[in-house]
CSV table of C-alpha atoms in Angstrom, one decimal:
chain,number,residue,atom,x,y,z
A,177,MET,CA,62.7,135.9,109.6
A,178,ASN,CA,61.6,136.8,106.1
A,179,HIS,CA,63.3,140.0,105.0
A,180,GLN,CA,63.2,142.1,101.9
A,181,PRO,CA,65.9,144.5,100.9
A,182,LEU,CA,64.7,148.0,100.2
A,183,GLU,CA,66.0,150.2,97.4
A,184,ILE,CA,68.2,152.2,99.9
A,185,ALA,CA,71.5,150.4,100.5
A,186,GLY,CA,71.5,148.6,103.8
A,187,ALA,CA,67.8,149.1,104.6
A,188,PHE,CA,65.3,146.3,104.6
A,189,ALA,CA,61.9,145.3,105.9
A,190,VAL,CA,61.3,142.2,108.0
A,191,ASP,CA,58.1,140.3,108.4
A,192,LEU,CA,57.8,139.6,112.1
A,193,PRO,CA,57.4,136.0,113.2
A,194,GLY,CA,54.4,135.1,115.4
A,195,GLY,CA,51.2,133.2,115.5
A,196,SER,CA,47.7,133.2,116.7
A,197,ASP,CA,45.2,130.9,118.4
A,198,GLU,CA,42.0,131.2,120.4
A,199,ARG,CA,43.7,133.5,122.9
A,200,GLY,CA,44.7,136.1,120.3
A,201,ARG,CA,48.1,136.8,118.6
A,202,GLY,CA,51.7,136.9,119.6
A,203,ILE,CA,54.5,138.6,117.6
A,204,GLU,CA,58.2,138.6,118.2
A,205,LEU,CA,59.3,142.2,118.1
A,206,PHE,CA,63.0,141.7,118.7
A,207,HIS,CA,65.5,138.8,118.8
A,208,GLY,CA,69.1,139.9,119.0
A,209,GLY,CA,70.6,136.9,117.3
A,210,ARG,CA,68.2,137.1,114.3
A,211,TRP,CA,68.9,140.8,113.8
A,212,GLU,CA,72.7,140.2,114.1
A,213,GLY,CA,72.4,137.7,111.2
A,214,LEU,CA,70.5,140.2,109.1
A,215,ILE,CA,72.6,143.3,109.6
A,216,GLY,CA,76.0,141.6,110.1
A,217,HIS,CA,76.7,142.9,113.6
A,218,GLU,CA,75.1,143.0,117.0
A,219,PHE,CA,72.2,145.5,117.4
A,220,VAL,CA,72.4,146.6,121.0
A,221,VAL,CA,69.1,148.0,122.1
A,222,ALA,CA,69.7,151.3,123.9
A,223,GLN,CA,66.2,152.7,123.9
A,224,THR,CA,62.7,151.8,122.7
A,225,SER,CA,60.0,154.5,122.4
A,226,LEU,CA,56.3,154.0,121.8
A,227,LEU,CA,54.6,156.8,119.7
A,228,GLN,CA,50.8,157.1,119.7
A,229,ASN,CA,49.6,159.2,116.7
A,230,ASN,CA,46.5,160.8,115.5
A,231,GLN,CA,45.5,160.5,111.9
A,232,GLY,CA,47.5,163.0,109.7
A,233,THR,CA,50.4,163.3,112.1
A,234,LEU,CA,53.7,163.6,110.3
A,235,ARG,CA,56.8,162.9,112.4
A,236,GLY,CA,60.1,163.8,110.7
A,237,LEU,CA,62.2,163.8,108.8
A,238,HIS,CA,64.8,163.1,111.5
A,239,LEU,CA,68.5,162.2,111.3
A,240,ALA,CA,71.1,161.5,114.0
A,241,GLU,CA,74.1,163.8,113.3
A,242,GLY,CA,77.3,162.0,112.4
A,243,GLY,CA,75.5,158.9,111.2
A,244,LEU,CA,75.6,157.4,114.7
A,245,GLN,CA,72.2,155.8,115.1
A,246,SER,CA,70.4,152.8,113.6
A,247,LYS,CA,66.6,152.5,114.0
A,248,LEU,CA,64.1,149.7,114.0
A,249,ILE,CA,60.6,151.0,113.1
A,250,THR,CA,57.5,148.9,113.8
A,251,CYS,CA,53.8,149.8,113.4
A,252,ILE,CA,52.0,147.7,116.0
A,253,SER,CA,48.5,149.2,115.5
A,254,GLY,CA,46.8,151.2,112.8
A,255,GLN,CA,48.6,152.2,109.6
A,256,ILE,CA,51.5,154.5,108.7
A,257,TRP,CA,53.3,155.6,105.6
A,258,ASP,CA,57.0,155.3,106.5
A,259,VAL,CA,59.7,157.1,104.7
A,260,LEU,CA,63.5,156.7,104.5
A,261,VAL,CA,65.9,159.1,102.8
A,262,ASP,CA,69.5,158.2,102.2
A,263,LEU,CA,71.7,161.1,103.1
A,264,ARG,CA,75.0,159.3,103.3
A,265,PRO,CA,77.3,161.1,100.9
A,266,ASP,CA,79.3,157.9,100.0
A,267,SER,CA,76.2,155.7,99.5
A,268,PRO,CA,75.3,154.3,96.1
A,269,THR,CA,71.7,155.3,96.9
A,270,HIS,CA,72.5,158.8,98.1
A,271,GLY,CA,69.5,161.1,97.7
A,272,VAL,CA,67.0,158.2,97.2
A,273,HIS,CA,63.8,158.1,99.2
A,274,GLU,CA,61.7,155.1,99.8
A,275,VAL,CA,58.2,154.5,101.2
A,276,VAL,CA,57.1,151.5,103.1
A,277,GLU,CA,53.4,151.2,104.0
A,278,MET,CA,53.1,149.6,107.4
A,279,SER,CA,50.2,148.2,109.4
A,280,GLY,CA,49.6,146.6,112.8
A,281,THR,CA,47.4,144.0,111.0
A,282,ASP,CA,50.5,142.6,109.3
A,283,PRO,CA,53.4,143.8,111.4
A,284,THR,CA,56.7,144.5,109.7
A,285,THR,CA,59.9,146.1,111.1
A,286,VAL,CA,62.0,148.4,108.9
A,287,PHE,CA,65.7,148.7,109.6
A,288,CYS,CA,67.0,152.2,109.0
A,289,PRO,CA,70.8,152.3,108.9
A,290,PRO,CA,72.9,155.1,110.3
A,291,GLY,CA,73.0,158.2,108.0
A,292,VAL,CA,69.5,157.6,106.7
A,293,ALA,CA,66.7,160.1,107.6
A,294,HIS,CA,63.4,158.8,108.8
A,295,GLY,CA,59.8,160.1,109.1
A,296,PHE,CA,56.3,158.8,108.8
A,297,VAL,CA,52.6,159.9,108.5
A,298,SER,CA,49.9,158.3,110.5
A,299,MET,CA,47.2,157.1,108.0
A,300,SER,CA,44.8,156.1,110.8
A,301,ASN,CA,43.7,157.4,114.1
A,302,ASP,CA,45.6,155.9,117.0
A,303,ALA,CA,48.4,154.4,115.0
A,304,ILE,CA,51.0,153.1,117.4
A,305,VAL,CA,54.7,152.9,116.4
A,306,THR,CA,57.7,151.7,118.2
A,307,LEU,CA,61.2,153.1,117.5
A,308,THR,CA,64.1,151.0,118.8
A,309,VAL,CA,67.5,152.5,118.5
A,310,ASP,CA,71.1,151.5,119.3
A,311,VAL,CA,72.1,154.9,120.6
A,312,PRO,CA,69.7,156.7,123.0
A,313,PHE,CA,68.0,159.8,121.5
A,314,ALA,CA,69.4,162.0,124.3
A,315,ASP,CA,73.0,160.9,123.5
A,316,VAL,CA,73.2,162.1,119.9
A,317,PRO,CA,72.2,165.4,118.3
A,318,GLU,CA,69.3,165.0,116.0
A,319,ARG,CA,68.6,167.1,112.9
A,320,ALA,CA,65.1,167.8,111.6
A,321,ILE,CA,64.9,168.2,107.8
A,322,ALA,CA,62.0,169.9,106.1
A,323,ALA,CA,59.7,167.0,105.1
A,324,PHE,CA,58.2,169.0,102.2
A,325,ASP,CA,61.5,170.1,100.7
A,326,PRO,CA,61.0,170.0,96.9
A,327,GLU,CA,64.6,168.8,96.5
A,328,LEU,CA,63.7,165.6,98.2
A,329,GLY,CA,60.6,165.0,96.0
A,330,ILE,CA,58.7,162.9,98.6
A,331,PRO,CA,55.0,162.5,97.5
A,332,TRP,CA,53.5,162.7,101.0
A,333,PRO,CA,49.9,161.5,101.2
A,334,VAL,CA,49.0,164.6,103.2
A,335,THR,CA,49.5,168.3,102.4
A,336,GLU,CA,51.8,170.5,104.3
A,337,ALA,CA,48.8,172.6,105.4
A,338,LYS,CA,46.7,169.7,106.7
A,339,CYS,CA,49.3,167.5,108.5
A,340,VAL,CA,49.9,167.8,112.3
A,341,ARG,CA,53.6,168.4,113.2
A,342,SER,CA,55.7,169.5,116.1
A,343,GLU,CA,57.0,173.1,116.1
A,344,ARG,CA,60.5,171.7,115.4
A,345,ASP,CA,59.4,169.8,112.3
A,346,ARG,CA,57.4,172.8,111.0
A,347,ASN,CA,60.5,175.0,111.3
A,348,ALA,CA,63.0,172.4,109.9
A,349,LEU,CA,65.3,173.6,107.3
A,350,PRO,CA,65.6,172.1,103.7
A,351,ILE,CA,68.2,169.6,103.0
A,352,ASN,CA,70.5,172.2,101.5
A,353,PRO,CA,69.7,175.5,103.2
A,354,GLY,CA,71.3,178.3,101.4
Protein backbone atom coordinates (compact mmCIF):
# COMPACT_ATOMS: atom_id res chain seq x y z
CA MET A 1 0.00 0.00 0.00
CA ASN A 2 1.34 3.42 -0.90
CA HIS A 3 1.24 5.71 2.07
CA GLN A 4 2.18 9.31 2.68
CA PRO A 5 3.05 10.65 6.14
CA LEU A 6 1.03 13.71 7.11
CA GLU A 7 2.43 16.70 8.98
CA ILE A 8 0.90 15.45 12.24
CA ALA A 9 3.21 12.95 13.93
CA GLY A 10 1.97 9.39 13.45
CA ALA A 11 -0.81 10.31 11.00
CA PHE A 12 -0.74 9.29 7.34
CA ALA A 13 -2.85 8.80 4.23
CA VAL A 14 -2.95 5.50 2.35
CA ASP A 15 -3.91 4.97 -1.29
CA LEU A 16 -6.19 1.95 -1.23
CA PRO A 17 -5.26 -0.95 -3.51
CA GLY A 18 -7.77 -2.21 -6.01
CA GLY A 19 -8.59 -2.48 -9.67
CA SER A 20 -11.30 -2.22 -12.23
CA ASP A 21 -12.54 -4.15 -15.23
CA GLU A 22 -15.72 -4.46 -17.29
CA ARG A 23 -17.69 -5.34 -14.13
CA GLY A 24 -16.73 -2.19 -12.26
CA ARG A 25 -14.23 -1.53 -9.49
CA GLY A 26 -13.00 -3.30 -6.37
CA ILE A 27 -11.08 -1.65 -3.52
CA GLU A 28 -9.48 -3.23 -0.46
CA LEU A 29 -10.73 -1.21 2.51
CA PHE A 30 -8.86 -3.09 5.22
CA HIS A 31 -6.17 -5.75 5.48
CA GLY A 32 -4.92 -6.25 9.04
CA GLY A 33 -1.39 -7.35 8.16
CA ARG A 34 -0.81 -4.36 5.91
CA TRP A 35 -2.02 -1.89 8.55
CA GLU A 36 0.12 -3.57 11.21
CA GLY A 37 3.15 -2.98 8.99
CA LEU A 38 2.27 0.71 8.65
CA ILE A 39 1.42 1.60 12.24
CA GLY A 40 3.82 -0.81 13.95
CA HIS A 41 1.21 -2.77 15.89
CA GLU A 42 -1.98 -4.69 15.27
CA PHE A 43 -5.08 -2.61 14.51
CA VAL A 44 -7.97 -4.61 15.93
CA VAL A 45 -11.21 -3.50 14.30
CA ALA A 46 -13.80 -2.95 17.04
CA GLN A 47 -16.41 -1.01 15.06
CA THR A 48 -17.02 0.34 11.57
CA SER A 49 -19.66 2.99 10.99
CA LEU A 50 -20.96 4.32 7.69
CA LEU A 51 -21.95 8.00 7.57
CA GLN A 52 -24.08 9.39 4.75
CA ASN A 53 -23.79 13.18 4.57
CA ASN A 54 -25.59 16.01 2.85
CA GLN A 55 -23.48 18.75 1.28
CA GLY A 56 -22.33 21.27 3.90
CA THR A 57 -22.54 18.84 6.81
CA LEU A 58 -19.73 19.34 9.33
CA ARG A 59 -19.08 16.46 11.73
CA GLY A 60 -16.66 17.17 14.54
CA LEU A 61 -14.27 17.96 15.89
CA HIS A 62 -14.34 14.80 18.01
CA LEU A 63 -11.73 13.30 20.32
CA ALA A 64 -11.86 10.14 22.44
CA GLU A 65 -10.97 11.12 26.02
CA GLY A 66 -7.71 9.76 27.35
CA GLY A 67 -6.21 9.18 23.91
CA LEU A 68 -7.76 5.72 23.73
CA GLN A 69 -8.97 5.42 20.14
CA SER A 70 -7.38 5.24 16.69
CA LYS A 71 -9.50 5.87 13.59
CA LEU A 72 -9.35 4.93 9.93
CA ILE A 73 -11.34 7.44 7.85
CA THR A 74 -12.33 6.57 4.27
CA CYS A 75 -14.48 8.53 1.82
CA ILE A 76 -16.09 5.90 -0.43
CA SER A 77 -18.43 8.20 -2.37
CA GLY A 78 -18.59 11.93 -2.97
CA GLN A 79 -16.03 14.37 -1.55
CA ILE A 80 -15.03 15.49 1.93
CA TRP A 81 -12.63 17.99 3.45
CA ASP A 82 -11.09 15.99 6.32
CA VAL A 83 -9.36 17.63 9.30
CA LEU A 84 -7.04 16.28 11.99
CA VAL A 85 -5.91 18.36 15.00
CA ASP A 86 -3.06 17.12 17.18
CA LEU A 87 -4.05 17.60 20.83
CA ARG A 88 -1.44 15.31 22.39
CA PRO A 89 0.47 17.48 24.90
CA ASP A 90 3.75 15.60 24.41
CA SER A 91 3.59 15.48 20.60
CA PRO A 92 6.13 17.39 18.49
CA THR A 93 3.18 18.51 16.34
CA HIS A 94 0.90 19.54 19.26
CA GLY A 95 -1.61 22.17 18.11
CA VAL A 96 -1.06 21.50 14.40
CA HIS A 97 -4.09 20.94 12.19
CA GLU A 98 -4.00 19.22 8.83
CA VAL A 99 -6.48 19.00 5.96
CA VAL A 100 -6.81 16.04 3.60
CA GLU A 101 -9.21 16.35 0.68
CA MET A 102 -10.75 12.95 0.08
CA SER A 103 -12.93 11.53 -2.68
CA GLY A 104 -14.68 8.30 -3.54
CA THR A 105 -13.26 8.65 -7.04
CA ASP A 106 -9.72 8.05 -5.76
CA PRO A 107 -10.24 6.35 -2.36
CA THR A 108 -7.76 7.07 0.38
CA THR A 109 -7.82 6.12 4.04
CA VAL A 110 -6.45 8.49 6.69
CA PHE A 111 -5.02 7.02 9.89
CA CYS A 112 -5.87 9.24 12.88
CA PRO A 113 -3.75 8.25 15.91
CA PRO A 114 -5.04 8.35 19.51
CA GLY A 115 -5.09 11.87 20.97
CA VAL A 116 -5.76 13.52 17.59
CA ALA A 117 -9.16 15.17 17.07
CA HIS A 118 -11.04 14.53 13.85
CA GLY A 119 -13.76 16.21 11.83
CA PHE A 120 -14.87 16.66 8.24
CA VAL A 121 -17.11 18.68 5.95
CA SER A 122 -19.08 17.05 3.16
CA MET A 123 -18.26 18.91 -0.05
CA SER A 124 -20.84 17.02 -2.12
CA ASN A 125 -24.34 15.75 -1.63
CA ASP A 126 -24.50 12.14 -0.46
CA ALA A 127 -20.84 11.86 0.55
CA ILE A 128 -20.36 8.47 2.20
CA VAL A 129 -17.64 8.04 4.81
CA THR A 130 -16.61 5.01 6.84
CA LEU A 131 -15.05 5.34 10.29
CA THR A 132 -13.27 2.25 11.54
CA VAL A 133 -12.05 2.34 15.15
CA ASP A 134 -10.07 0.09 17.46
CA VAL A 135 -12.21 0.95 20.51
CA PRO A 136 -16.03 1.08 20.09
CA PHE A 137 -17.54 4.56 20.31
CA ALA A 138 -19.80 3.47 23.19
CA ASP A 139 -16.80 2.27 25.25
CA VAL A 140 -14.91 5.56 25.47
CA PRO A 141 -16.15 9.04 26.39
CA GLU A 142 -15.87 11.38 23.42
CA ARG A 143 -15.29 15.11 23.59
CA ALA A 144 -16.69 17.54 21.03
CA ILE A 145 -14.49 20.59 20.38
CA ALA A 146 -15.75 23.81 18.78
CA ALA A 147 -14.80 23.45 15.12
CA PHE A 148 -14.71 27.21 14.58
CA ASP A 149 -12.57 27.97 17.66
CA PRO A 150 -10.25 30.81 16.50
CA GLU A 151 -7.43 29.34 18.58
CA LEU A 152 -7.37 26.31 16.26
CA GLY A 153 -7.28 28.49 13.12
CA ILE A 154 -8.91 25.92 10.84
CA PRO A 155 -9.88 27.54 7.50
CA TRP A 156 -13.11 25.57 7.03
CA PRO A 157 -14.52 25.77 3.48
CA VAL A 158 -17.98 26.54 4.94
CA THR A 159 -19.12 29.25 7.30
CA GLU A 160 -20.33 28.50 10.79
CA ALA A 161 -23.75 29.94 9.91
CA LYS A 162 -24.16 27.84 6.74
CA CYS A 163 -22.94 24.39 7.77
CA VAL A 164 -25.20 21.63 9.07
CA ARG A 165 -24.17 20.26 12.47
CA SER A 166 -25.57 18.23 15.33
CA GLU A 167 -26.70 20.00 18.48
CA ARG A 168 -23.73 18.55 20.32
CA ASP A 169 -21.29 19.98 17.75
CA ARG A 170 -23.04 23.38 17.71
CA ASN A 171 -22.72 23.56 21.52
CA ALA A 172 -19.14 22.25 21.71
CA LEU A 173 -16.71 24.22 23.85
CA PRO A 174 -13.47 25.80 22.59
CA ILE A 175 -10.21 23.94 23.04
CA ASN A 176 -9.37 26.02 26.12
CA PRO A 177 -12.69 27.00 27.72
CA GLY A 178 -12.16 29.59 30.30
